[in-house]
Amino acid sequence: MSRIEAVLKNLKSESRKALIPYITAGDPAPDQTVALMHTLVRAGADIIELGVPFSDPMADGPVIQLACERALKHGTSLRQVIAMVREFRETDTDTPVVLMGYLNPMEAMGYEAFADAAADAGVDGVLTVDLPPEEADQVAPLFAERQLDPIFLLAPTTTDERIRAISEHSSGYVYYVSIKGVTGSASINVEEVASKVAHVHELTALPVGVGFGIRDAKTAAAVGRVSDGVIVGSVLVDTIARNQADPEALNQALTDLLHPMREALDSLAQ
Amino acid sequence: MSVKLTEDMLKAFPDARGHFGDFGGRFVSETLMDSLMTLEKEYLRLKEDPEFQAAFDKDLADYVGRPSPLYFAERLTEETGGAQIWLKREDLNHTGAHKVNNTIGQALLASFLGKKRIIAETGAGQHGVATATVCARLGLECHVFMGAEDVQRQSLNVFRMKLLGATVHAVESGTRTLKDAMNDAMRDWVANVDDTFYIIGTVAGPHPYPLLVRDFQSVIGRETRRQALEKTGRLPDALVACVGGGSNAIGMFYPFLSDETVQLYGVEAGGLGIDTGQHAAPLCAGRPGVLHGNRTYLMEDENGQIAGTHSVSAGLDYPGVGPEHAWLKDIGRANYVSVTDDEALDGFRKLTHVEGIMPALETAHAVAYAIKLAATMDKDQMVVINVSGRGDKDIHTIAQLDGIGI
Ligand SMILES: Cc1ncc(COP(=O)(O)O)c(C=O)c1O
């Protein structure tokens, strides 16, 4: 059983929901990322989505675009991101880490070299925004051989037929994108998301994480009620941007943001 | 390696997944997949629909002014002292470039699909103008994304778009040029996918765009083939076209792909010189990667980050290239070369002085290379340059380079 599967199974047995924060690796600077990952865990993260910076993040709004620019200013490369995960694993062997990014850095490194290095460093899953399952025939076997969970997106526009097909290519969890839009855009319509996620649950046995538009304890709880986990990105990245000059204030701000979400999610179990 | 392409083989490219060999495909976020699949299905249906094709042909004739002439550049030929140089005059199209062939086709598609809101990216502004033009004519809402740097260097076209009723969004992210405009157009599309049609301006992007843009632009090559046979009784020996994303080049090349005797030359922007790294020549100096929905040759660093590009011409200032060109390069059917900014400027002046035809700076790259090429060929041979656009939009750039304020 993969680390992701184990964590999600365990949470489910306690009727709890996964809190999955996203940060961009190398933002605000590469030497801060591992410490930030530990902060996220202390504040209640069950799984970490670690963004791999890319020069052309087409599915991201301004907040994560700027995070990519900050990270790239420091030359943060995919190899360095993998090294960060290795360092994180020295003291945390429990929290699954999913790399989230775009295909080209992986392609430049070479799929096999990437899969080897990622698995060896303790990466658990890979979410490649611009790689639909139709184009994943080369990477899929490489990931499967190394027990890297391929995590794919589902969108409000995804047809039932595709939801089934995408689920078959996925392991760990599927990531439901709650809105039509880039990261960090409009707030979500909770009722609409609830009915769509309920429908996704009918079509797949995999856990369903929901992301985009979750920015506080209230939206986290509302979405947690209908899903297996919530993914929180832009609001964290924005907090990093605003506190980049002061690591201590940043730690506190991230904790203050995540902790209420953790509590709100856990209160659903009671 | 060079492969003889038969008509039958060509029908297999792209394949059902939009692949040209190792290139092309559909690398986009999930939100767009359904729209792209619908677009593909509808396009493949309309491609065979006589009513759609008749509407397209009628617009090309009566609105664009096609066929565009194939003109013998007698003085340029004499001065060059080699092969006969002929010009395919896409600069005479309504709006002044080949871009309109494609926007007419895609706007028709949008109408057939019932989409009322149009978005487009633009570099030089020619595609933006061509899109704004068809939107004005069809009463469609039009949003054009343009890198902030290009907004500055192509201010004339920005004003034209605004006069035509389009909203121009200056893109401040990344390198503030064409690639960033395309990123923002994609972002807009994801957010407005239900009512919006994205008119991509070149043969790049996710499948089916490289296919449908090529089909719409192929009118250039079909006419050239017919006109060459009518006027000279034979096919040209070489075709030369500039390559940004590659739409005017593929439009010229495609109807000749199975004509083995016709040499194809795509001319990329060599900028300050390939060895300076300051250029926009992915086919000459890049390597395969994935950007903007397709796998193709890209300019990137060793970590897979897309590199900044440089060209004097905004329309060639793009780090990628259409996947069909990547494939034609790898199978050896077409040759891809580059000329520098300075050579292109010489080409601009030459054509202006000896033929009274002022080409776009993009086109000037093809002119510069064709002159070099023709000089090495026999007098009874024939070279056709695709004059993809006229140079009015570049007058400011030229004046600035000459230190003249206008
Ligand atoms: C006149 C002209 N030629 C060529 C190009 C390059 O595009 P493509 O390579 O798609 O023909 C442009 C782009 O703006 C253009 O305006």
XYZ file of C-alpha atoms and ligand atoms in Angstrom:
692
model
C 0.000 0.000 0.000
C 1.372 3.421 -0.917
C 1.946 6.030 1.758
C -0.876 8.132 0.262
C -3.311 5.233 0.258
C -2.400 4.339 3.841
C -2.896 7.877 5.135
C -6.234 8.285 3.391
C -7.427 4.870 4.572
C -6.495 5.648 8.110
C -8.289 8.998 8.010
C -11.357 7.375 6.568
C -11.442 4.803 9.332
C -11.605 7.732 11.767
C -14.182 9.546 9.607
C -11.690 12.357 9.221
C -10.848 14.408 6.143
C -7.452 15.049 4.653
C -5.975 18.534 4.787
C -3.671 18.921 1.784
C -1.769 22.211 1.609
C 0.095 23.305 -1.532
C 3.202 25.470 -1.584
C 5.599 26.208 -4.431
C 9.063 24.768 -3.812
C 11.772 27.409 -3.734
C 9.349 30.164 -2.681
C 10.338 32.513 -1.153
C 13.788 30.863 -1.295
C 14.972 27.271 -1.748
C 16.578 27.040 1.707
C 13.220 27.733 3.385
C 11.093 25.090 1.690
C 11.872 22.098 3.919
C 11.223 24.119 7.069
C 7.930 25.308 5.594
C 6.939 21.725 4.853
C 7.511 20.814 8.496
C 5.468 23.834 9.524
C 2.607 22.625 7.368
C 2.740 19.203 9.028
C 2.765 20.699 12.513
C -0.227 22.835 11.577
C -2.211 19.763 10.587
C -1.296 18.748 7.031
C -1.970 15.115 6.124
C -0.407 15.248 2.665
C 1.752 17.968 1.104
C 1.458 19.044 -2.496
C 4.796 20.554 -3.405
C 4.718 22.731 -6.495
C 7.547 22.458 -9.003
C 8.094 25.965 -10.379
C 7.647 26.459 -14.114
C 8.257 29.475 -16.312
C 4.846 29.188 -17.983
C 2.272 28.038 -15.417
C -0.741 28.149 -17.718
C -3.269 26.809 -15.228
C -2.272 29.159 -12.439
C -3.506 32.589 -11.462
C -1.308 35.548 -10.511
C -0.549 34.351 -6.952
C 1.115 31.096 -7.996
C 2.600 32.706 -11.128
C 4.479 35.092 -8.857
C 5.543 32.231 -6.582
C 7.016 30.476 -9.615
C 8.845 33.660 -10.571
C 10.290 34.019 -7.044
C 11.402 30.386 -7.024
C 12.905 30.597 -10.494
C 14.786 33.744 -9.609
C 16.701 31.463 -7.247
C 17.120 28.916 -10.023
C 14.974 26.277 -8.307
C 15.132 23.208 -10.541
C 13.214 19.938 -10.505
C 16.344 18.163 -9.257
C 16.556 20.606 -6.366
C 12.888 20.083 -5.530
C 13.504 16.347 -5.360
C 16.483 17.012 -3.083
C 14.191 19.043 -0.812
C 11.879 16.060 -0.481
C 14.864 13.871 0.377
C 15.837 16.280 3.135
C 12.245 16.449 4.398
C 12.194 12.638 4.580
C 15.197 12.631 6.934
C 12.869 13.675 9.741
C 9.389 12.926 8.409
C 8.727 9.471 7.024
C 4.954 9.597 7.474
C 3.614 12.548 5.510
C 3.073 11.792 1.828
C 4.468 14.305 -0.647
C 2.946 14.864 -4.068
C 4.898 16.834 -6.648
C 2.614 19.107 -8.625
C 3.753 20.872 -11.747
C 3.968 20.955 -15.500
C 5.367 18.388 -17.865
C 8.304 20.183 -19.453
C 10.750 20.161 -16.516
C 10.080 16.432 -16.168
C 10.556 15.927 -19.891
C 13.841 17.875 -19.800
C 15.149 15.740 -16.928
C 14.039 12.557 -18.695
C 11.021 10.559 -17.526
C 13.008 7.620 -16.249
C 15.640 9.687 -14.482
C 12.855 11.689 -12.891
C 10.895 8.631 -11.762
C 14.049 7.044 -10.301
C 15.119 10.164 -8.443
C 11.643 11.001 -7.172
C 10.944 7.503 -5.867
C 14.374 7.290 -4.306
C 13.942 10.609 -2.502
C 10.615 9.604 -1.019
C 8.135 11.320 -3.335
C 4.770 9.541 -3.206
C 2.690 10.966 -6.014
C 2.980 13.100 -9.123
C 0.346 15.484 -10.431
C 1.195 16.933 -13.826
C -1.277 19.649 -14.704
C -0.793 19.533 -18.472
C -0.581 15.770 -18.812
C -3.972 14.152 -19.362
C -4.053 10.323 -19.164
C -4.255 10.146 -22.974
C -0.675 11.419 -23.192
C 0.645 9.578 -20.127
C 1.383 6.224 -21.747
C 5.140 6.739 -21.419
C 5.240 7.851 -17.802
C 2.503 5.556 -16.466
C 4.531 2.313 -16.394
C 7.593 4.134 -15.019
C 5.510 5.477 -12.141
C 3.751 2.162 -11.536
C 7.033 0.249 -11.286
C 8.222 2.630 -8.589
C 4.946 2.941 -6.682
C 4.591 6.608 -7.511
C 0.878 7.433 -7.510
C -0.205 9.248 -10.680
C -2.762 11.836 -9.627
C -4.989 13.303 -12.304
C -7.379 16.216 -12.326
C -11.125 16.073 -12.821
C -12.901 19.288 -13.796
C -16.492 20.522 -13.850
C -16.333 19.959 -17.619
C -15.184 16.326 -17.374
C -17.736 13.920 -18.807
C -18.805 10.762 -16.954
C -17.000 8.618 -19.465
C -13.769 10.510 -18.825
C -14.229 10.470 -15.046
C -14.282 6.664 -15.228
C -11.329 6.488 -17.598
C -9.237 8.994 -15.622
C -9.932 7.134 -12.379
C -8.642 3.965 -13.945
C -5.351 5.698 -14.680
C -5.113 7.185 -11.189
C -4.047 5.882 -7.826
C -3.880 7.518 -4.415
C -6.659 10.001 -5.019
C -8.262 12.026 -7.776
C -8.176 15.804 -7.607
C -11.464 17.514 -8.387
C -10.966 21.089 -9.599
C -13.928 22.888 -8.061
C -14.211 25.751 -10.524
C -13.762 26.583 -14.155
C -10.772 28.827 -13.832
C -7.149 29.081 -12.840
C -5.842 28.693 -9.305
C -6.658 31.527 -6.963
C -9.721 32.729 -8.850
C -13.323 33.179 -7.786
C -14.843 31.667 -4.678
C -16.698 28.422 -5.057
C -20.356 27.599 -5.111
C -20.457 24.977 -2.370
C -23.778 23.440 -3.395
C -22.666 22.980 -6.964
C -19.381 21.422 -5.836
C -21.226 19.139 -3.413
C -23.510 17.704 -6.049
C -20.695 17.266 -8.558
C -18.406 15.571 -6.024
C -21.214 13.264 -4.937
C -21.559 12.314 -8.578
C -17.808 11.708 -8.911
C -17.992 9.404 -5.887
C -20.565 7.311 -7.743
C -18.138 6.841 -10.631
C -14.905 6.080 -8.789
C -13.841 4.142 -5.738
C -10.786 6.360 -5.234
C -10.734 9.076 -2.582
C -11.650 12.491 -3.980
C -9.696 15.589 -2.998
C -11.174 18.951 -3.878
C -9.109 22.017 -4.626
C -9.323 25.577 -6.032
C -11.203 28.239 -4.099
C -10.683 26.945 -0.549
C -9.406 29.838 1.519
C -10.662 29.526 5.089
C -12.061 27.172 7.722
C -15.587 27.721 6.521
C -15.015 26.718 2.898
C -12.730 23.891 4.047
C -15.492 22.464 6.223
C -18.158 22.910 3.566
C -16.069 21.083 0.992
C -14.744 18.565 3.519
C -18.298 17.524 4.248
C -18.698 16.126 0.709
C -15.142 15.028 -0.138
C -12.272 12.987 1.277
C -9.921 15.908 1.490
C -9.385 19.552 0.713
C -6.443 21.070 -1.132
C -5.478 24.596 -0.089
C -3.090 26.505 -2.322
C -3.276 30.154 -3.328
C -4.210 31.488 0.101
C -1.088 29.842 1.567
C 1.128 31.025 -1.255
C -0.247 34.526 -0.844
C 0.576 34.353 2.865
C 4.119 33.314 1.986
C 4.400 36.280 -0.370
C 3.208 38.723 2.247
C 5.545 37.413 4.965
C 8.566 36.507 2.873
C 10.870 38.922 4.662
C 10.257 37.451 8.125
C 10.500 33.639 8.492
C 9.094 33.652 12.011
C 6.067 35.730 11.133
C 5.597 33.459 8.133
C 5.587 30.346 10.297
C 3.008 31.889 12.564
C 0.829 33.125 9.701
C 0.769 29.719 8.009
C -0.091 28.029 11.283
C -2.836 30.566 11.992
C -4.297 29.845 8.588
C -4.128 26.056 8.575
C -4.949 25.306 12.173
C -8.557 26.515 12.044
C -9.033 24.516 8.850
C -7.752 21.403 10.605
C -10.142 21.995 13.487
C -13.068 22.699 11.216
C -12.401 19.509 9.276
C -12.014 17.420 12.416
C -15.204 18.814 13.882
C -17.006 17.163 10.976
C -16.056 13.761 12.404
C -17.881 14.354 15.666
C 16.917 10.871 -43.421
C 14.410 11.896 -46.056
C 11.116 10.160 -46.552
C 9.002 10.306 -49.660
C 5.565 11.361 -48.517
C 2.668 10.075 -50.556
C -0.811 11.592 -50.429
C -1.962 8.498 -48.567
C 0.747 8.779 -45.936
C -0.111 12.415 -45.388
C -3.665 11.494 -44.506
C -2.296 9.668 -41.453
C -0.851 12.876 -39.999
C -1.862 13.946 -37.528
C -3.127 10.661 -36.108
C -6.310 10.346 -34.066
C -4.578 11.772 -30.988
C -3.232 14.725 -32.920
C 0.312 13.396 -33.140
C 2.732 14.111 -35.973
C 5.258 11.396 -35.196
C 6.665 12.276 -31.770
C 5.157 15.760 -31.861
C 1.816 17.461 -31.324
C -0.797 15.934 -29.057
C -2.979 17.511 -26.443
C -1.174 18.603 -23.274
C -3.651 20.804 -21.444
C -5.334 20.929 -18.082
C -8.425 18.794 -17.731
C -10.896 21.703 -17.831
C -10.140 22.220 -21.531
C -10.206 18.609 -22.654
C -13.926 18.429 -23.277
C -13.923 21.617 -25.340
C -10.991 20.419 -27.420
C -12.630 17.071 -28.066
C -15.868 18.766 -29.084
C -13.975 21.151 -31.326
C -12.150 18.248 -32.958
C -15.350 16.325 -33.576
C -17.191 19.339 -34.963
C -14.270 20.401 -37.113
C -13.828 16.972 -38.648
C -17.528 17.002 -39.476
C -17.555 20.543 -40.888
C -14.412 19.873 -42.897
C -16.516 17.549 -45.041
C -19.584 19.787 -44.990
C -20.069 21.503 -48.382
C -22.054 24.316 -46.773
C -19.233 25.170 -44.372
C -16.598 24.969 -47.082
C -18.688 27.110 -49.444
C -19.082 29.773 -46.752
C -15.308 29.708 -46.141
C -14.458 29.944 -49.848
C -16.928 32.782 -50.370
C -15.399 34.815 -47.545
C -11.897 34.185 -48.843
C -12.937 35.446 -52.263
C -15.194 38.386 -51.420
C -13.916 39.544 -48.046
C -10.211 38.697 -48.127
C -9.811 39.279 -51.863
C -8.402 35.909 -52.836
C -6.774 34.490 -54.819
C -3.734 36.552 -53.965
C -1.405 37.076 -56.937
C 1.704 35.068 -57.669
C 4.007 37.817 -58.885
C 7.281 37.517 -60.778
C 9.832 39.767 -59.078
C 11.780 40.570 -62.190
C 14.101 43.252 -60.833
C 14.904 41.309 -57.696
C 15.646 38.286 -59.863
C 17.937 40.310 -62.099
C 19.811 41.835 -59.180
C 20.215 38.473 -57.498
C 21.422 36.816 -60.659
C 20.161 33.323 -59.961
C 16.849 31.515 -59.920
C 13.633 33.326 -60.798
C 12.122 34.825 -57.674
C 8.340 34.832 -57.412
C 6.248 36.351 -54.631
C 3.032 34.933 -53.247
C 1.277 38.134 -52.224
C -0.438 37.383 -48.905
C 0.383 40.994 -48.003
C -2.430 42.023 -50.337
C -5.058 40.225 -48.264
C -7.572 42.286 -46.343
C -5.823 43.330 -43.090
C -2.426 42.873 -44.705
C -1.259 39.390 -43.819
C -1.972 35.681 -44.185
C -3.432 35.605 -40.678
C -6.924 36.453 -41.900
C -7.276 33.143 -43.805
C -7.249 31.405 -40.468
C -9.375 33.839 -38.482
C -12.119 33.658 -41.123
C -12.117 29.878 -40.816
C -12.090 29.792 -37.038
C -14.708 32.518 -36.684
C -16.946 30.464 -38.952
C -16.313 27.479 -36.697
C -17.198 29.581 -33.661
C -20.447 30.616 -35.318
C -21.317 27.032 -36.163
C -20.610 26.113 -32.502
C -22.737 29.002 -31.243
C -19.924 30.739 -29.313
C -20.311 34.506 -29.012
C -17.157 35.481 -27.169
C -13.800 35.291 -28.928
C -10.311 35.393 -27.439
C -6.985 35.463 -29.239
C -3.286 35.922 -28.511
C -1.121 38.071 -30.719
C 2.555 38.894 -31.145
C 3.013 41.388 -33.956
C -0.649 42.232 -33.699
C -1.489 40.906 -37.166
C -3.430 37.969 -35.799
C -5.095 40.261 -33.264
C -6.132 42.640 -36.026
C -7.341 39.786 -38.218
C -9.360 38.399 -35.295
C -10.795 41.784 -34.320
C -11.744 42.282 -37.956
C -13.778 39.106 -38.323
C -15.357 39.734 -34.919
C -16.458 43.199 -36.013
C -17.953 41.733 -39.119
C -19.808 38.943 -37.289
C -20.766 40.993 -34.229
C -18.731 38.871 -31.796
C -17.178 40.088 -28.542
C -13.396 40.118 -28.962
C -10.574 40.020 -26.396
C -6.977 40.058 -27.565
C -4.073 39.168 -25.270
C -0.771 40.786 -26.167
C 2.544 40.906 -24.320
C 3.165 44.320 -22.794
C 6.431 44.624 -24.714
C 4.661 43.914 -28.000
C 1.933 46.422 -27.138
C 4.714 48.990 -27.181
C 6.554 47.958 -30.301
C 3.373 47.347 -32.329
C 1.340 50.320 -31.147
C -0.189 50.881 -34.565
C -1.820 47.454 -34.515
C -3.004 47.967 -30.936
C -4.839 51.063 -32.091
C -6.276 49.211 -35.088
C -7.663 46.498 -32.822
C -9.255 49.071 -30.560
C -10.823 50.859 -33.522
C -12.295 47.513 -34.537
C -13.970 47.229 -31.145
C -11.666 44.685 -29.502
C -10.462 44.850 -25.927
C -6.670 44.553 -25.823
C -5.227 43.039 -22.646
C -1.551 43.920 -22.110
C 0.113 40.889 -20.493
C 2.686 41.810 -17.853
C 3.743 38.328 -16.743
C 6.859 36.380 -17.742
C 8.791 37.825 -20.662
C 5.834 40.053 -21.712
C 5.799 38.702 -25.270
C 3.842 36.240 -27.391
C 4.304 33.155 -25.208
C 2.941 34.996 -22.186
C 0.028 36.297 -24.234
C -0.761 32.700 -25.102
C -0.569 31.687 -21.427
C -3.070 34.371 -20.495
C -5.379 33.489 -23.360
C -5.373 29.869 -22.131
C -6.134 31.076 -18.597
C -9.037 33.144 -19.856
C -10.307 30.184 -21.834
C -10.262 27.894 -18.794
C -12.337 30.456 -16.889
C -14.836 31.080 -19.695
C -14.834 27.760 -21.467
C -18.634 27.564 -21.845
C -19.201 30.616 -24.008
C -15.744 31.340 -25.398
C -13.973 30.265 -28.578
C -10.201 30.602 -28.626
C -8.919 31.589 -32.073
C -5.272 30.506 -31.990
C -3.165 32.423 -34.485
C -0.713 29.810 -35.605
C -0.266 26.067 -36.127
C 0.661 25.515 -32.471
C -1.475 24.744 -29.425
C -3.266 21.508 -28.555
C -4.891 19.228 -31.131
C -6.957 20.008 -33.216
C -5.539 23.533 -33.624
C -2.388 22.631 -35.592
C -4.618 20.625 -37.936
C -7.362 23.140 -38.502
C -5.087 26.175 -38.793
C -3.003 24.278 -41.349
C -6.126 23.388 -43.307
C -7.340 26.993 -43.343
C -3.913 28.326 -44.378
C -3.371 25.672 -47.049
C -5.245 27.866 -49.484
C -1.890 29.651 -49.888
C -0.102 26.580 -51.213
C -3.038 25.343 -53.278
C -3.258 28.653 -55.102
C 0.513 28.839 -55.516
C 0.592 25.378 -57.041
C -2.155 26.187 -59.515
C -0.764 29.635 -60.353
C 2.747 28.279 -60.875
C 1.442 25.662 -63.290
C -0.654 28.267 -65.121
C 2.092 30.866 -65.372
C 5.173 28.716 -65.885
C 3.870 25.280 -66.742
C 5.805 23.719 -63.884
C 6.146 23.470 -60.138
C 8.599 25.703 -58.261
C 11.961 24.262 -57.240
C 11.926 25.860 -53.834
C 9.458 27.482 -51.453
C 10.644 29.886 -48.766
C 8.567 31.096 -45.818
C 9.315 32.602 -42.434
C 8.513 30.515 -39.364
C 7.237 31.957 -36.115
C 4.619 29.468 -35.011
C 4.683 28.287 -38.586
C 1.233 28.981 -40.040
C 2.172 30.838 -43.209
C 4.948 28.311 -43.854
C 2.774 25.227 -43.394
C 0.022 26.858 -45.449
C 2.506 27.230 -48.284
C 4.270 23.869 -47.813
C 1.395 21.497 -47.158
C -0.026 21.194 -50.699
C 3.523 20.457 -51.939
C 4.586 17.863 -49.362
C 4.267 14.947 -51.748
C 5.979 16.816 -54.600
C 9.470 15.452 -54.099
C 11.169 17.930 -56.408
C 9.980 20.946 -54.447
C 12.473 21.960 -51.741
C 10.972 23.557 -48.645
C 12.756 26.184 -46.561
C 11.398 27.507 -43.281
C 13.274 30.570 -42.045
C 13.473 31.180 -38.315
C 14.494 34.348 -36.523
C 18.241 34.251 -35.914
C 18.056 37.448 -33.839
C 21.540 38.615 -32.906
C 22.975 35.306 -34.150
C 22.345 31.690 -33.141
C 25.612 31.506 -31.208
C 24.632 34.496 -29.025
C 21.603 32.641 -27.698
C 19.591 35.789 -28.485
C 17.252 34.426 -31.134
C 13.929 32.691 -31.703
C 14.960 29.629 -33.664
C 13.762 26.485 -31.849
C 13.995 24.258 -34.932
C 17.574 25.340 -35.602
C 18.818 25.441 -32.018
C 16.191 24.038 -29.625
C 15.141 20.617 -28.444
C 11.873 18.735 -28.030
C 9.655 19.614 -25.084
C 6.071 20.423 -24.166
C 4.548 23.904 -24.149
C 1.138 25.373 -24.911
C -0.561 22.063 -25.380
C 1.791 20.273 -27.740
C 5.150 18.557 -27.957
C 7.525 20.325 -30.295
C 10.952 21.911 -30.546
C 11.406 24.565 -27.871
C 13.927 27.033 -26.630
C 14.507 26.110 -23.032
C 17.230 25.885 -20.414
C 18.698 22.628 -19.122
C 15.988 22.457 -16.429
C 13.098 22.669 -18.865
C 12.257 26.304 -18.165
C 11.230 28.127 -21.318
C 13.906 30.543 -22.458
C 13.470 34.174 -23.375
C 13.640 34.834 -27.097
C 14.812 37.725 -29.179
C 13.845 38.873 -32.625
C 13.484 42.260 -34.249
C 10.112 41.003 -35.442
C 7.456 40.496 -32.787
C 5.624 37.889 -34.859
C 8.607 35.508 -34.816
C 9.464 36.108 -31.166
C 8.167 32.765 -29.885
C 10.099 29.915 -28.192
C 8.073 27.116 -29.803
C 6.914 26.119 -33.258
C 4.055 24.129 -34.741
C 4.438 20.349 -34.230
C 4.052 19.548 -37.922
C 7.223 21.521 -38.625
C 9.019 19.592 -35.869
C 7.986 16.419 -37.632
C 8.917 17.669 -41.120
C 12.334 18.589 -39.747
C 12.896 15.177 -38.180
C 11.856 13.219 -41.280
C 13.965 15.525 -43.423
C 11.183 16.742 -45.695
C 11.710 20.443 -44.960
C 14.839 22.464 -44.231
C 14.890 24.929 -41.381
C 17.385 27.758 -41.436
C 17.730 31.138 -39.785
C 18.663 34.680 -40.693
C 19.685 37.422 -38.268
C 17.902 40.666 -37.455
C 20.382 42.570 -39.614
C 19.981 40.258 -42.588
C 16.213 40.542 -42.291
C 16.434 44.325 -42.250
C 18.548 44.181 -45.418
C 15.886 41.943 -46.953
C 13.237 44.484 -46.004
C 15.145 47.311 -47.675
C 15.962 45.277 -50.753
C 12.390 44.275 -51.532
C 11.200 47.802 -50.803
C 13.787 49.396 -53.101
C 13.742 47.082 -56.082
C 10.133 45.933 -56.157
C 8.224 48.663 -54.325
C 6.865 46.067 -51.948
C 7.370 46.705 -48.260
C 7.257 43.377 -46.440
C 6.534 42.756 -42.771
C 9.715 42.223 -40.731
C 8.633 38.583 -40.292
C 8.424 38.162 -44.063
C 11.735 39.989 -44.479
C 13.423 36.921 -42.962
C 12.101 34.793 -45.814
C 13.115 37.435 -48.343
C 16.664 37.570 -46.993
C 17.097 33.815 -47.115
C 15.464 33.430 -50.533
C 17.876 35.959 -52.037
C 20.839 33.948 -50.702
C 19.290 30.719 -51.913
C 18.325 31.969 -55.376
C 21.871 33.203 -55.940
C 23.113 29.617 -55.672
C 20.528 28.252 -58.120
C 20.314 28.158 -61.916
C 18.552 30.851 -63.896
C 15.928 28.398 -65.154
C 14.938 27.439 -61.637
C 12.138 29.020 -59.648
C 11.869 30.115 -56.022
C 8.617 31.266 -54.441
C 8.685 33.484 -51.343
C 5.575 33.564 -49.226
C 5.122 37.285 -48.606
C 3.158 36.652 -45.435
C 2.411 40.291 -44.674
C 2.995 43.927 -45.447
C 5.363 46.147 -43.531
C 3.234 49.138 -42.558
C 3.030 47.939 -38.960
C 6.839 47.920 -38.736
C 7.544 51.428 -39.968
C 7.998 52.689 -36.412
C 10.508 49.953 -35.615
C 12.485 50.662 -38.768
C 12.442 54.416 -38.137
C 13.619 53.850 -34.580
C 16.494 51.635 -35.756
C 17.436 54.394 -38.195
C 17.274 56.962 -35.405
C 14.402 58.809 -37.036
C 11.508 60.080 -34.951
C 8.081 59.809 -36.627
C 3.253 38.990 -41.444
C 3.532 37.833 -40.529
N 4.249 36.800 -41.000
C 4.542 35.747 -40.221
C 4.153 35.700 -38.904
C 4.566 34.506 -38.086
O 3.527 33.598 -37.847
P 3.486 32.204 -38.560
O 4.804 31.569 -38.414
O 2.404 31.468 -37.848
O 3.146 32.416 -39.974
C 3.402 36.745 -38.361
C 2.954 36.715 -36.973
O 2.503 37.628 -36.383
C 3.088 37.843 -39.213
O 2.384 38.881 -38.749
